[in-house]
Coordinates of C-alpha atoms in Angstrom, one line a residue:
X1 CA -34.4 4.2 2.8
X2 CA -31.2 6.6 2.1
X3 CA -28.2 4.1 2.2
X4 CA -24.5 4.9 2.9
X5 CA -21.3 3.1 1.6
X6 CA -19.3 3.5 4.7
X7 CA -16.4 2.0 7.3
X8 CA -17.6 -0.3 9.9
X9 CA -14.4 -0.3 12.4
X10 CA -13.0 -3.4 14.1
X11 CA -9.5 -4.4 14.6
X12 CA -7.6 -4.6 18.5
X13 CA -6.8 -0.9 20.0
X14 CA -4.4 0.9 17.7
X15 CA -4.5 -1.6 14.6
X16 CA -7.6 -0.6 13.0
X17 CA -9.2 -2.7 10.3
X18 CA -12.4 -2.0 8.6
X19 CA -15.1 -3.5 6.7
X20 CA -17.1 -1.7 4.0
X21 CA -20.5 -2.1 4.4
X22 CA -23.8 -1.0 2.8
X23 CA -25.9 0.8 5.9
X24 CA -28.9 2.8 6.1
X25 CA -27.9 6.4 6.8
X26 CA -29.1 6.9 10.8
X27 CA -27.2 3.3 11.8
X28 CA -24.7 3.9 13.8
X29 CA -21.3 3.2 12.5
X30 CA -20.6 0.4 13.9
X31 CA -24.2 -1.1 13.7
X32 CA -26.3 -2.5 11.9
X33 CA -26.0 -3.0 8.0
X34 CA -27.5 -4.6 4.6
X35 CA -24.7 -5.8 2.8
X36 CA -20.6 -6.1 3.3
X37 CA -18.9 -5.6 0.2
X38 CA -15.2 -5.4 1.2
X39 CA -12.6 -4.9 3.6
X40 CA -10.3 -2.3 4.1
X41 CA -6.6 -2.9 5.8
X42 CA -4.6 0.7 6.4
X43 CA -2.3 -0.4 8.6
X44 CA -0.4 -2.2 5.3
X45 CA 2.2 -0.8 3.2
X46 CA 0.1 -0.1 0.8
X47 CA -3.4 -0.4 2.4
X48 CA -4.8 -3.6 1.6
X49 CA -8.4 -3.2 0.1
X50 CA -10.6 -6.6 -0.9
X51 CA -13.8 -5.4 -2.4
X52 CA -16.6 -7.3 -4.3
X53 CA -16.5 -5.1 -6.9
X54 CA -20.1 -6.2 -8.7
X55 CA -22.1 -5.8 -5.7
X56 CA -20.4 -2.7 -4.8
X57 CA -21.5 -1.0 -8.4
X58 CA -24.5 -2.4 -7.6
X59 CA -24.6 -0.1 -4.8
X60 CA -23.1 2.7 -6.6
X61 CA -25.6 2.5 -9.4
X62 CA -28.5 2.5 -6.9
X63 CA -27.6 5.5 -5.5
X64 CA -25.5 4.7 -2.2
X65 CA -23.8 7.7 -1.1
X66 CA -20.6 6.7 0.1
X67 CA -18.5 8.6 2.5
X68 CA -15.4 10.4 1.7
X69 CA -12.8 7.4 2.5
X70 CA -15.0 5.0 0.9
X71 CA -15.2 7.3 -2.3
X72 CA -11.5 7.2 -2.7
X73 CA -11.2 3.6 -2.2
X74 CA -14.2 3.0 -4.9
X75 CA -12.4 5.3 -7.4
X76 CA -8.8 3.6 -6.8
X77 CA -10.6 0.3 -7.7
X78 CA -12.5 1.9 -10.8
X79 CA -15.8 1.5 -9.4
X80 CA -17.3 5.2 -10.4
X81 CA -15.3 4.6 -13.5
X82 CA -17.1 1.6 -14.6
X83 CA -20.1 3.6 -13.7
X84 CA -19.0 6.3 -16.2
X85 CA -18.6 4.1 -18.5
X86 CA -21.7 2.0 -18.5
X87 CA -23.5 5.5 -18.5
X88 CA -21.8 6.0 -21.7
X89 CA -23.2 2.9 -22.9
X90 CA -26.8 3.6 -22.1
X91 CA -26.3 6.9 -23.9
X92 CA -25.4 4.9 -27.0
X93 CA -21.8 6.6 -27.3
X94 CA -19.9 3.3 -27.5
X95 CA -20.9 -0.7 -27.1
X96 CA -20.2 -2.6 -24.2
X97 CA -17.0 -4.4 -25.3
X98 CA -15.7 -0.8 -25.7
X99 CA -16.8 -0.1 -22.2
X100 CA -14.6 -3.2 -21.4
X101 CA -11.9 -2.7 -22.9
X102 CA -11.4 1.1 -21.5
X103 CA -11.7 -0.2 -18.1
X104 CA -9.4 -2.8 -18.5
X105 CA -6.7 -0.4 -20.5
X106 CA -7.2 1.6 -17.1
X107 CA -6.7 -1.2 -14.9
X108 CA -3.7 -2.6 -16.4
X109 CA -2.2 1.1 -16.6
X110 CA -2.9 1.2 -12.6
X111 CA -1.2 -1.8 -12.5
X112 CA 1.8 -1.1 -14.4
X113 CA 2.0 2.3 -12.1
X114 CA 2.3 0.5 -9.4
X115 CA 4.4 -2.3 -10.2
X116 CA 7.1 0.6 -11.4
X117 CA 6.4 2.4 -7.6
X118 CA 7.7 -0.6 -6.5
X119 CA 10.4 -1.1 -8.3
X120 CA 11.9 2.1 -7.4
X121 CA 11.4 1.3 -3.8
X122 CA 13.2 -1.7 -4.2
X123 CA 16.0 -0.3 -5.9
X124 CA 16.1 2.5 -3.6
X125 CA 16.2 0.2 -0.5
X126 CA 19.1 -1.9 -2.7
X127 CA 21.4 1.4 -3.0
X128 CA 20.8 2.2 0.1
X129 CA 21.5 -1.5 1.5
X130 CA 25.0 -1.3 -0.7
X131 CA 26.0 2.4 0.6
X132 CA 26.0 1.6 3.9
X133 CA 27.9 -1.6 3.4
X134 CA 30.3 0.5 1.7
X135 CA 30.5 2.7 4.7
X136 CA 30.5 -0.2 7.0
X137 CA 33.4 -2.2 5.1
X138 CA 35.8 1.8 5.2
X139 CA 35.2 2.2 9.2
X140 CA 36.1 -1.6 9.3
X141 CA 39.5 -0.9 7.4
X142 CA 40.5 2.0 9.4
X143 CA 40.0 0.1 12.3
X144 CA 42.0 -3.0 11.4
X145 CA 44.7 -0.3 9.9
X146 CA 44.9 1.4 13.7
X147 CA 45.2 -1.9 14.8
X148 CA 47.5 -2.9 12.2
X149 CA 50.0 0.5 13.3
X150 CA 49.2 -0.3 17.0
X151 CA 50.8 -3.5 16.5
X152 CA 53.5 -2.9 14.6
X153 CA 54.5 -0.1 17.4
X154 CA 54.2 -2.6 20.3
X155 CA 56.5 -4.9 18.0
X156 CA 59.1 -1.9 17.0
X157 CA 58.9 -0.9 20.5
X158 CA 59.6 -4.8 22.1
X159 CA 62.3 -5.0 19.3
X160 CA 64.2 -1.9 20.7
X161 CA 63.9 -2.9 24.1
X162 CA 65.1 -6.5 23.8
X163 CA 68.7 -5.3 22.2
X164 CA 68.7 -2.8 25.3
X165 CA 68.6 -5.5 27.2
X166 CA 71.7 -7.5 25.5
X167 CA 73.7 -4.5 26.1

């Protein structure tokens, strides 16, 4: 049986959420399966993926094909690396703490990438937050300042006409 690692769609109309799903290769998409290893959320900021990540190398290892979404989500979560790696360990190039280790060096790296992505967006959104209260507080201070002249007119102007008046 040729087996696919691919998206099984569910989710309301326009908010799409998906489950990944071992399935032999004629199912239909949205049929049946053998296995779900994960979800997959794209309609987060960013995408939301939950993935079983032994029985999904399991997979891997066996020879599931995935599809092209489902291979970028596996790499992003190290899966084919891991698979690298253990390869390398079967060929005798390095033990399996090595193996280990690399993958979690990797990991924490990914980590550390992302942690300083959002970082930046923070700070960004911070600037951006104090710029326009900046603007917000100079439109505020020309206004009271027309205000300000606008009054002090009426009052020059009810000053001149009151010793009119006298006269």
């Amino acid at each position: 049986m040729a087996t696919k690692i691919r998206l099984q769609r569910g989710g309301r109309k326009s908010y799409a959420f998906y489950s990944i799903v071992i399935a032999d290769s004629r199912a239909p998409r949205d049929g049946r399966f053998v296995e779900k290893v994960g979800t997959y959320n794209p309609n987060t900021n960013p995408a939301t993926v939950c993935l079983n990540f032994e029985r999904a190398l399991h997979w891997v290892e066996c020879g599931a094909q995935p599809t092209d979404t489902v291979r970028t989500i596996l790499k992003n979560e190290g899966v084919f690396l891991m698979k690298h790696l253990k390869g390398g360990v079967k060929k005798g190039a390095f033990d399996e703490a090595a193996a280990q280790q690399k993958f979690e060096a990797w990991k924490q790296a990914k980590v550390n990438s992302f942690e300083a992505v959002r970082n930046n967006d923070a700070q960004a959104k911070k600037e951006a937050q104090a710029k326009n209260l900046a603007a917000e507080k100079a439109v505020n201070e020309a206004i009271a300042k027309r205000i300000a002249e606008k009054k002090a007119a009426a009052a020059q102007a009810a000053t001149e006409e009151a010793p009119a008046e006298e006269a």
